Amino acid sequence: MKPLHDSAAPAAHPASAGGNPSSPGAARDDGFAIQCEVLRISVQPIGPILAVQYLLNCGIAALFAWQFSLPLSLAWLGLITLVTVMRAFVPQRLPEPFTPASLRRAQRVHVLRTGIWELAHGAAGVLLFDPSRIELQLLLGVIVMGMTLSAAFSVSFYTPATQLAITLLLAPIIVMGIWLGPPMMIAVAVIGAGLTAMMWKLVAERSRQLEENIGLRLNERTLREQALAGLRASEQAQAERLRFFSAANHDLRQPVMAIGLQAEVLRQQLREGADTMAVQHTVGSLARAQQALEGLTNQLLEIGRIEAAADPLRPAAVALAPLLHELARQAGERRVLVRCPSDAVAWSDAVSLRRVLANLVDNAVKFTPAGRVLLAVRARRREGEAAWRVEVRDSGIGIAPEAHERVFGDFEQIGNVERNLQRGHGLGLAIVRRLATQLGIEVVLRSAPGRGSVFAFELAAAPADAAPPAPSALKPPADAAPALRPGLAVLVVEDNAVVADSLQSLLRQWGAQPRVYGSAAEALALADLQALDLALCDIRLPGALDGIALATRLQQLKPALAISLVSADIDEATQRLANERGWHALRKPVQPAELHALLRRAQQAPPR
């Protein structure tokens, strides 16, 4: 199983994807690429140079045929002709692409061909050597040394091949000069041996410089390709971001427009004294538009938090059966069935796993107009380790194979071309994709039009000694709670005038007595703290004191006061802080039912 991780960073091939150039793997790959390029340069055809060399060889053969021996000169010229034809008309073919093994084979073939080429030229030191004439010996020595200088810069750029060529070219004349030559020729032969050593060193240095130049060129090309790839990726990301925000803007404007239109309808109805049924219908439309707007903003916020890695993963043992039964109960017991072994305990981040399953269940229920949804878990073994396969099965409209990848995109929906906001915004599976990447799991889809869908993934089984937390007791239904008592004193500290006015109106409608202030300093200076039953503190407040600092001061001044933080930025750390200090936390937009429940708890506190 893949381990949990905060971000996935796939490994890239250093030579092609710009890996760390200082790493051993990158150095090996760079050296391989350089050797391939050196061999390519070495086997390139050199037609004009080859023709000039052949003409010069013909001139040398004519000179020695005139001064020494026609048959031996023709024999040497015949060898030169054969190797010239070989090099000109039978070039070496290189494998594409190169592998380490094929590169070594190609290098050996190149060394052999180069050796044959220069051995034919070096044969002049034997065939054209005249033991009786010192002047021809010296002339031959000078000619062969000239050939050596030419070979060092033209025969090859591969060091072993060039060094072998120099050796095979000079060795015959050196041996013949020491063996059959007079003292002066012996001295020339010794000079030739020194020239061989010097040329070896010169060739090695030239090859090193060439390889450095090739390496720089390859690095420059790699950097240029990386820059172009980065530019293309940036342009693609920018296009995706623009598409995302365009779609978000479109879907955000829909409920906002509906709220504005329905508010105008309600205003007209109240002015004209419309009947109760008509007003209730308008109010219901307003509530549905508000719910759609809230759902979309919550999903956009969740995507932002996932991409910012704002919620670190905390892997632990998660009992799957209670989690799935709770999700089924929330979705409707009659619509969602659960088949899960009671001992199914996975190792995952409980919060992220719940969000994945909740989005999959919500997606299945929305697109299954008739029939049921099944949450199934069964044991698996993968790579010798215990695992649990989790499946969300529905009998809904199904998804065509060509759309399987697309449904995990942002604002993508199949079967909702009319963009019915009651069926979501196409972000649920996009959130699943992002969370699955964080959890290190792969969500696979099996579906066909009209045959329902199966979303499945596998989780590592929890270690035997890891016990899941005990399930929390169910809260009593809201209907069982007592009604609010009149005159409940509520401090509201909210700098947004529209939100403050809405809270004040709703609290008065419920019979409470709100005290509304726009800043912490104003509330501390003017509010009668001892008369308060509850304080609602917005976290982002103007001035030196924010909502958390205000709540701390209020708790110091009146320890028994019920306090709740209110913000759209209620994250895990803020929730933990509130729990530690005995406060509550309400996330904006605050739901009336949540606020009403908080007021009921506040009025149940002991009298002060």
XYZ file of C-alpha atoms in Angstrom:
608
model
C 0.000 0.000 0.000
C 1.132 3.574 -0.575
C 1.993 5.508 2.573
C 0.097 8.608 3.593
C 1.818 11.766 2.432
C 1.129 15.467 2.215
C 2.208 15.855 -1.362
C 3.171 13.602 -4.202
C 6.380 14.320 -6.066
C 6.987 11.787 -8.829
C 10.595 11.018 -9.615
C 11.908 12.489 -12.836
C 14.689 11.217 -15.023
C 17.592 13.576 -14.399
C 18.810 13.724 -17.937
C 15.437 14.526 -19.379
C 13.600 16.271 -16.583
C 16.238 18.392 -15.000
C 17.155 16.351 -11.948
C 19.716 17.543 -9.445
C 22.909 17.877 -11.538
C 25.090 17.222 -8.496
C 23.540 13.854 -7.722
C 25.396 10.656 -8.714
C 22.499 9.534 -10.904
C 22.468 12.810 -12.807
C 26.259 12.663 -13.300
C 26.019 9.139 -14.728
C 23.220 10.127 -17.098
C 25.088 13.256 -18.232
C 28.245 11.198 -18.892
C 26.247 8.683 -20.905
C 24.665 11.432 -23.013
C 28.078 13.039 -23.607
C 29.643 9.739 -24.717
C 26.757 9.172 -27.127
C 27.250 12.632 -28.619
C 31.036 12.135 -28.941
C 30.476 8.913 -30.872
C 27.905 10.562 -33.159
C 30.383 13.317 -34.015
C 33.182 10.810 -34.605
C 31.287 8.737 -37.183
C 29.905 11.673 -39.167
C 30.940 11.567 -42.851
C 33.886 13.806 -43.799
C 33.690 13.596 -47.596
C 35.795 16.669 -48.598
C 38.509 15.916 -46.035
C 38.533 12.258 -47.122
C 38.975 13.259 -50.758
C 41.850 15.628 -49.952
C 43.540 12.958 -47.811
C 43.245 10.390 -50.604
C 44.769 12.789 -53.137
C 47.677 13.478 -50.794
C 48.173 9.734 -50.313
C 48.214 9.289 -54.073
C 50.924 11.939 -54.281
C 52.983 10.177 -51.589
C 52.598 6.842 -53.401
C 53.713 8.464 -56.704
C 56.742 10.020 -55.034
C 57.954 6.742 -53.533
C 57.100 4.828 -56.725
C 59.460 7.170 -58.560
C 62.205 7.220 -55.914
C 61.924 3.758 -54.392
C 59.584 0.950 -55.610
C 56.558 0.995 -57.886
C 55.108 -2.382 -56.708
C 55.397 -1.518 -53.018
C 53.938 1.937 -53.617
C 51.000 0.441 -55.533
C 50.482 -2.117 -52.769
C 50.313 0.649 -50.158
C 48.010 2.744 -52.342
C 45.760 -0.305 -52.755
C 45.417 -0.566 -48.970
C 44.624 3.143 -48.766
C 41.995 2.785 -51.486
C 40.265 -0.092 -49.667
C 40.039 1.696 -46.326
C 38.965 4.933 -48.025
C 36.120 3.092 -49.801
C 35.185 1.478 -46.479
C 35.019 4.818 -44.688
C 33.310 6.687 -47.518
C 30.744 4.156 -48.691
C 30.252 1.820 -45.698
C 29.705 4.215 -42.810
C 29.094 2.936 -39.316
C 25.407 2.817 -38.365
C 24.598 3.802 -34.806
C 21.716 2.342 -32.774
C 18.852 4.647 -31.916
C 18.160 5.139 -29.150
C 21.385 4.332 -27.374
C 21.524 2.020 -24.395
C 24.622 1.445 -22.257
C 25.173 -1.945 -23.890
C 24.625 -0.717 -27.455
C 26.894 2.285 -26.807
C 29.747 0.001 -25.706
C 29.302 -2.187 -28.797
C 29.266 0.852 -31.087
C 32.395 2.224 -29.439
C 34.250 -1.079 -29.967
C 33.236 -1.148 -33.641
C 34.382 2.455 -34.052
C 37.772 1.703 -32.443
C 38.206 -1.327 -34.754
C 37.326 0.660 -37.908
C 39.628 3.519 -36.882
C 42.439 1.054 -36.160
C 42.069 -0.535 -39.588
C 42.076 2.905 -41.235
C 45.277 4.123 -39.579
C 47.004 0.725 -39.739
C 46.707 0.959 -43.538
C 48.302 4.405 -43.442
C 50.953 3.231 -40.984
C 51.872 0.378 -43.346
C 53.790 3.029 -45.294
C 56.442 2.807 -42.583
C 57.106 -0.797 -43.669
C 56.242 -0.899 -47.390
C 57.899 2.419 -48.311
C 60.942 2.122 -46.001
C 64.180 2.025 -48.063
C 66.995 0.610 -45.864
C 69.661 1.851 -48.264
C 68.739 5.549 -48.515
C 68.742 7.701 -45.404
C 67.157 10.681 -47.137
C 64.038 8.608 -48.078
C 63.829 7.241 -44.547
C 63.887 10.744 -43.122
C 61.317 11.916 -45.701
C 59.073 8.977 -44.841
C 59.412 9.756 -41.121
C 58.415 13.378 -41.668
C 55.442 12.333 -43.838
C 54.200 9.827 -41.244
C 54.526 12.394 -38.471
C 52.487 14.810 -40.561
C 49.867 12.088 -41.010
C 49.871 11.707 -37.214
C 49.106 15.371 -36.640
C 46.323 15.200 -39.233
C 44.877 12.021 -37.696
C 44.854 13.531 -34.199
C 42.335 16.164 -35.339
C 40.302 14.358 -37.980
C 40.173 10.592 -37.553
C 37.964 10.541 -34.424
C 36.907 12.438 -31.297
C 36.719 9.297 -29.168
C 39.916 9.165 -27.093
C 40.656 5.390 -27.251
C 40.117 5.342 -31.025
C 42.360 8.368 -31.620
C 45.115 7.091 -29.341
C 45.036 3.690 -31.056
C 45.164 5.416 -34.472
C 48.248 7.451 -33.504
C 49.981 4.349 -32.167
C 49.259 2.230 -35.275
C 50.340 5.089 -37.533
C 53.740 5.750 -35.873
C 54.659 2.299 -34.565
C 55.731 0.790 -37.960
C 58.118 3.644 -38.861
C 59.527 3.675 -35.291
C 60.182 -0.056 -35.330
C 61.709 0.018 -38.821
C 63.866 3.041 -37.968
C 65.300 1.458 -34.817
C 65.728 -1.949 -36.498
C 67.112 -1.067 -39.928
C 67.946 2.635 -39.849
C 71.273 4.378 -39.284
C 71.881 6.441 -36.101
C 70.183 9.510 -37.521
C 67.035 7.489 -38.319
C 67.158 5.898 -34.898
C 67.148 9.409 -33.425
C 64.119 10.260 -35.593
C 62.421 7.053 -34.378
C 63.001 8.088 -30.772
C 61.552 11.490 -31.569
C 58.565 9.660 -33.061
C 58.095 7.718 -29.827
C 58.140 11.003 -27.887
C 55.673 12.442 -30.382
C 53.384 9.462 -29.726
C 53.370 10.123 -25.979
C 52.812 13.842 -26.506
C 49.967 13.221 -28.951
C 48.305 10.814 -26.509
C 48.247 13.560 -23.883
C 47.131 16.178 -26.402
C 44.283 13.962 -27.608
C 43.135 13.259 -24.028
C 43.096 16.992 -23.218
C 41.281 17.837 -26.432
C 38.688 15.126 -25.724
C 38.169 16.439 -22.192
C 37.520 19.943 -23.504
C 35.196 18.587 -26.161
C 33.223 16.621 -23.578
C 32.957 19.722 -21.385
C 31.634 21.722 -24.333
C 29.153 19.001 -25.195
C 28.087 18.845 -21.546
C 27.520 22.591 -21.487
C 25.539 22.398 -24.713
C 23.434 19.531 -23.398
C 22.824 21.387 -20.143
C 21.884 24.490 -22.071
C 19.484 22.469 -24.192
C 18.058 20.783 -21.085
C 17.600 24.128 -19.372
C 15.958 25.531 -22.488
C 13.626 22.533 -22.699
C 12.858 22.850 -18.992
C 12.142 26.544 -19.407
C 9.841 25.833 -22.355
C 8.175 22.999 -20.451
C 7.769 25.274 -17.432
C 6.317 27.983 -19.638
C 3.877 25.535 -21.213
C 2.946 24.180 -17.778
C 2.476 27.724 -16.496
C 0.302 28.623 -19.468
C -1.721 25.458 -19.003
C -2.072 26.105 -15.273
C -3.089 29.683 -16.015
C -5.675 28.459 -18.511
C -6.961 25.893 -16.002
C -7.064 28.545 -13.285
C -8.943 30.914 -15.584
C -11.382 28.145 -16.490
C -11.823 27.284 -12.813
C -12.546 30.859 -11.763
C -14.781 31.454 -14.775
C -16.844 28.415 -13.849
C -16.826 29.420 -10.176
C -17.918 32.949 -11.104
C -20.745 31.544 -13.215
C -22.008 29.189 -10.524
C -21.641 31.797 -7.772
C -23.692 34.314 -9.720
C -26.551 31.855 -10.199
C -27.722 31.686 -6.557
C -26.803 35.337 -5.990
C -29.060 36.277 -8.888
C -31.797 34.005 -7.563
C -31.549 35.596 -4.103
C -31.754 39.095 -5.568
C -34.771 38.263 -7.735
C -36.606 36.397 -4.984
C -35.901 39.236 -2.519
C -37.526 41.676 -4.966
C -40.487 39.273 -5.374
C -40.836 39.075 -1.588
C -40.697 42.872 -1.296
C -43.488 43.208 -3.871
C -45.561 40.503 -2.190
C -45.291 42.179 1.212
C -46.155 45.564 -0.289
C -49.208 44.134 -2.073
C -50.292 41.935 0.876
C -49.903 38.598 -0.927
C -51.325 35.464 0.690
C -49.277 33.350 3.084
C -48.757 30.482 0.642
C -47.175 32.760 -1.959
C -44.885 34.365 0.636
C -43.853 30.978 1.980
C -43.028 29.777 -1.534
C -40.810 32.819 -2.093
C -39.097 32.349 1.265
C -38.493 28.681 0.386
C -36.887 29.717 -2.906
C -34.674 32.160 -1.028
C -33.615 29.424 1.376
C -32.782 27.024 -1.448
C -30.694 29.662 -3.249
C -28.876 30.429 0.011
C -28.168 26.727 0.561
C -26.784 26.410 -2.987
C -24.564 29.457 -2.463
C -23.332 28.142 0.875
C -22.632 24.696 -0.563
C -20.566 26.147 -3.398
C -18.560 28.481 -1.164
C -17.854 25.622 1.240
C -16.586 23.447 -1.614
C -14.400 26.244 -2.994
C -12.976 26.808 0.480
C -12.320 23.092 0.871
C -10.454 22.952 -2.455
C -8.370 25.931 -1.382
C -7.471 24.317 1.935
C -6.543 21.036 0.250
C -4.259 22.696 -2.291
C -2.669 24.820 0.440
C -2.165 21.693 2.605
C -3.730 23.659 5.481
C -4.892 20.514 7.289
C -1.980 18.175 8.044
C -2.696 14.465 7.853
C -2.854 12.523 11.115
C -2.979 8.820 10.214
C -4.660 6.651 12.823
C -6.846 3.578 13.159
C -10.307 4.251 11.665
C -13.215 1.871 12.279
C -14.985 1.713 8.915
C -18.350 0.242 9.994
C -19.393 3.101 12.345
C -18.210 5.684 9.815
C -20.183 4.145 6.953
C -23.326 3.696 9.070
C -23.162 7.341 10.121
C -22.845 8.477 6.490
C -25.752 6.222 5.526
C -27.898 7.677 8.327
C -27.130 11.235 7.207
C -27.957 10.414 3.572
C -31.122 8.510 4.498
C -31.206 4.980 5.861
C -33.696 3.878 3.222
C -31.497 5.039 0.346
C -28.070 3.847 1.503
C -27.191 0.321 2.619
C -23.977 -0.748 4.363
C -22.143 -4.062 4.152
C -19.036 -3.873 6.261
C -17.312 -6.387 8.554
C -17.391 -5.237 12.151
C -13.626 -5.735 12.446
C -12.774 -3.533 9.436
C -10.230 -1.059 10.793
C -8.153 0.954 8.299
C -5.053 3.086 8.762
C -5.781 6.544 7.374
C -6.528 10.136 8.258
C -10.040 10.022 9.694
C -11.066 13.555 8.662
C -9.880 13.288 5.052
C -11.254 9.753 4.656
C -14.644 10.905 5.914
C -14.638 13.764 3.405
C -13.788 11.375 0.556
C -16.594 8.971 1.479
C -19.101 11.766 2.154
C -18.525 13.264 -1.302
C -18.782 9.846 -2.991
C -22.014 9.031 -1.131
C -23.475 12.465 -1.887
C -22.570 12.056 -5.576
C -24.128 8.577 -5.698
C -27.383 9.702 -4.055
C -27.755 12.776 -6.313
C -27.391 10.791 -9.524
C -29.473 7.799 -8.475
C -33.053 9.020 -8.905
C -34.422 5.547 -8.142
C -32.856 2.597 -6.379
C -30.332 2.396 -3.591
C -26.697 3.088 -2.886
C -24.494 0.395 -1.355
C -21.421 1.016 0.782
C -19.420 -2.212 0.745
C -16.139 -3.174 2.409
C -14.252 -6.432 1.981
C -10.834 -7.698 3.012
C -8.009 -7.830 0.479
C -4.331 -8.668 0.439
C -1.981 -6.552 -1.600
C 1.757 -7.056 -1.807
C 1.489 -9.460 1.101
C -0.176 -6.915 3.408
C -3.736 -6.774 4.701
C -5.972 -4.127 3.159
C -9.617 -3.144 2.901
C -11.363 -2.425 -0.392
C -14.074 0.214 -0.035
C -16.739 0.539 -2.731
C -19.566 3.025 -3.247
C -22.055 1.381 -5.599
C -25.122 3.009 -7.108
C -27.736 2.035 -9.657
C -27.986 5.507 -11.152
C -27.578 7.004 -14.600
C -24.017 5.747 -15.073
C -21.080 7.326 -16.844
C -19.757 6.629 -20.349
C -16.174 5.239 -20.475
C -14.833 8.281 -22.330
C -15.996 10.514 -19.460
C -14.452 8.490 -16.598
C -11.439 10.777 -16.289
C -13.379 13.952 -16.953
C -15.817 13.537 -14.043
C -12.954 14.102 -11.591
C -12.317 17.562 -13.065
C -13.472 20.875 -11.642
C -17.082 21.852 -12.366
C -17.604 18.695 -14.443
C -20.985 16.989 -14.273
C -22.449 14.158 -16.305
C -26.202 14.082 -16.599
C -26.731 17.664 -15.405
C -26.411 19.707 -18.580
C -29.078 22.094 -17.303
C -26.770 22.949 -14.344
C -29.443 22.227 -11.737
C -27.908 23.625 -8.538
C -29.815 21.088 -6.446
C -27.561 18.423 -7.986
C -24.368 20.171 -7.008
C -21.738 22.115 -8.861
C -19.417 19.411 -10.155
C -16.831 19.855 -7.399
C -17.476 16.804 -5.230
C -15.366 14.386 -7.279
C -12.734 17.080 -7.824
C -12.408 17.261 -4.030
C -12.236 13.444 -3.899
C -9.384 13.471 -6.433
C -7.387 16.002 -4.440
C -7.950 14.259 -1.093
C -7.098 10.860 -2.573
C -3.783 12.258 -3.802
C -3.003 13.477 -0.289
C -3.972 10.129 1.247
C -1.926 8.165 -1.288
C -4.912 6.179 -2.560
C -6.283 5.731 -6.054
C -10.019 6.023 -6.640
C -11.020 3.865 -9.614
C -14.311 4.120 -11.455
C -16.258 1.349 -13.158
C -19.417 2.499 -14.893
C -21.514 2.412 -18.056
C -24.526 4.495 -19.132
C -27.719 3.226 -17.503
C -25.889 0.605 -15.414
C -24.853 2.606 -12.388
C -21.366 3.372 -11.107
C -18.822 1.880 -8.722
C -16.197 4.100 -7.105
C -13.595 2.005 -5.268
C -10.295 2.411 -3.462
C -8.119 0.409 -1.111
C -6.914 1.306 2.375
C -4.126 -0.261 4.355
C -5.366 -2.260 7.331
C -4.520 -0.774 10.714
C -1.797 -2.498 12.757
C -3.065 -5.111 15.190
C -2.111 -3.004 18.208
C -3.829 0.174 16.934
C -7.297 0.544 18.432
C -9.825 2.960 16.870
C -11.338 5.635 19.128
C -14.598 4.813 20.849
C -17.667 6.113 18.957
C -19.163 9.262 20.437
C -22.669 9.219 21.827
C -25.400 10.449 19.535
C -26.746 13.922 20.274
C -30.469 14.165 21.105
C -32.656 15.516 18.315
C -33.119 19.266 18.267
C -36.908 18.921 18.648
C -36.453 17.476 22.142
C -34.759 20.634 23.457
C -36.732 23.249 25.413
C -37.754 26.537 23.825
C -35.798 29.750 24.403
C -36.717 31.861 27.389
C -37.572 35.486 26.611
C -34.998 38.145 27.342
C -31.833 36.088 26.781
C -29.010 38.686 26.671
C -26.634 38.129 23.734
C -23.501 40.171 23.001
C -22.833 40.401 19.233
C -19.448 41.812 18.174
C -19.475 41.998 14.368
C -17.904 44.671 12.150
C -19.944 43.823 9.048
C -23.077 45.945 9.279
C -25.191 43.664 7.069
C -24.305 40.538 9.058
C -24.751 42.366 12.372
C -28.183 43.623 11.319
C -29.235 40.121 10.208
C -28.102 38.562 13.511
C -29.880 41.266 15.476
C -33.129 40.745 13.575
C -33.051 36.968 13.977
C -32.226 37.130 17.704
C -35.088 39.564 18.297
C -37.399 37.293 16.319
C -36.534 34.512 18.768
C -37.197 36.746 21.775
C -33.553 37.364 22.719
C -32.065 40.769 23.551
C -29.010 41.421 21.345
C -26.319 43.986 22.199
C -24.494 44.722 18.939
C -21.067 46.391 18.716
C -18.636 46.861 15.828
C -15.312 46.350 17.632
C -13.796 44.669 20.677
C -12.842 47.966 22.295
C -16.390 49.284 21.911
C -17.896 46.121 23.391
C -15.566 46.124 26.422
C -16.229 49.808 27.081
C -20.008 49.881 26.659
C -21.467 46.427 27.271
C -22.908 45.428 30.656
C -20.936 42.185 30.878
C -22.555 40.943 34.075
C -26.007 40.964 32.445
C -24.931 38.859 29.448
C -25.825 35.194 28.878
C -23.879 34.621 25.622
C -21.186 36.384 23.573
C -20.807 35.946 19.801
C -17.318 37.187 18.802
C -16.335 37.550 15.171
C -12.638 36.622 14.904
C -11.657 39.294 12.376
C -12.349 42.605 14.084
C -10.904 46.085 13.489
C -8.490 47.519 16.032
C -5.848 46.001 18.275
C -8.030 43.197 19.667
C -9.367 40.414 17.455
C -12.178 38.044 18.370
C -9.935 35.549 20.165
C -8.363 38.284 22.296
C -11.833 39.648 23.048
C -13.095 36.217 24.078
C -10.100 35.831 26.383
C -10.841 39.183 28.063
C -14.528 38.359 28.413
C -13.712 35.022 30.022
C -11.386 36.775 32.479
C -14.044 39.362 33.374
C -16.904 36.848 33.597
C -15.688 33.191 33.751
C -19.202 31.719 33.570
C -20.128 33.560 30.346
C -20.928 31.321 27.379
C -18.690 32.394 24.479
C -18.647 31.439 20.799
C -16.165 32.412 18.118
C -17.754 33.223 14.764
C -15.777 33.211 11.510
C -15.476 31.738 8.059
C -11.913 30.765 9.021
C -12.728 28.210 11.726
C -9.963 25.695 11.114
C -8.790 22.708 13.143
C -6.421 24.795 15.286
C -9.123 27.343 16.112
C -11.606 24.596 16.938
C -9.050 22.948 19.230
C -8.370 26.255 20.986
C -12.086 26.815 21.510
C -12.505 23.318 22.967
C -9.568 23.802 25.327
C -11.011 27.067 26.707
C -14.612 25.890 26.905
C -15.835 28.075 24.053
C -17.976 27.230 21.052
C -17.181 27.876 17.380
C -19.628 28.732 14.604
C -18.480 28.750 10.993
C -19.877 31.422 8.689
C -22.335 31.376 7.126
C -23.956 30.498 10.461
C -26.944 28.203 10.166
C -30.004 29.359 12.143
C -30.412 25.866 13.640
C -26.825 25.918 14.954
C -27.275 29.373 16.450
C -30.586 28.357 18.033
C -28.965 25.277 19.596
C -26.172 27.466 21.005
C -28.742 29.801 22.580
C -30.502 26.833 24.182
C -27.244 25.594 25.707
C -26.490 29.084 27.001
C -29.840 29.398 28.749
C -29.348 26.007 30.399
C -26.191 27.247 32.174
C -26.451 27.729 35.972
C -27.851 31.118 37.028
C -25.231 33.813 37.567
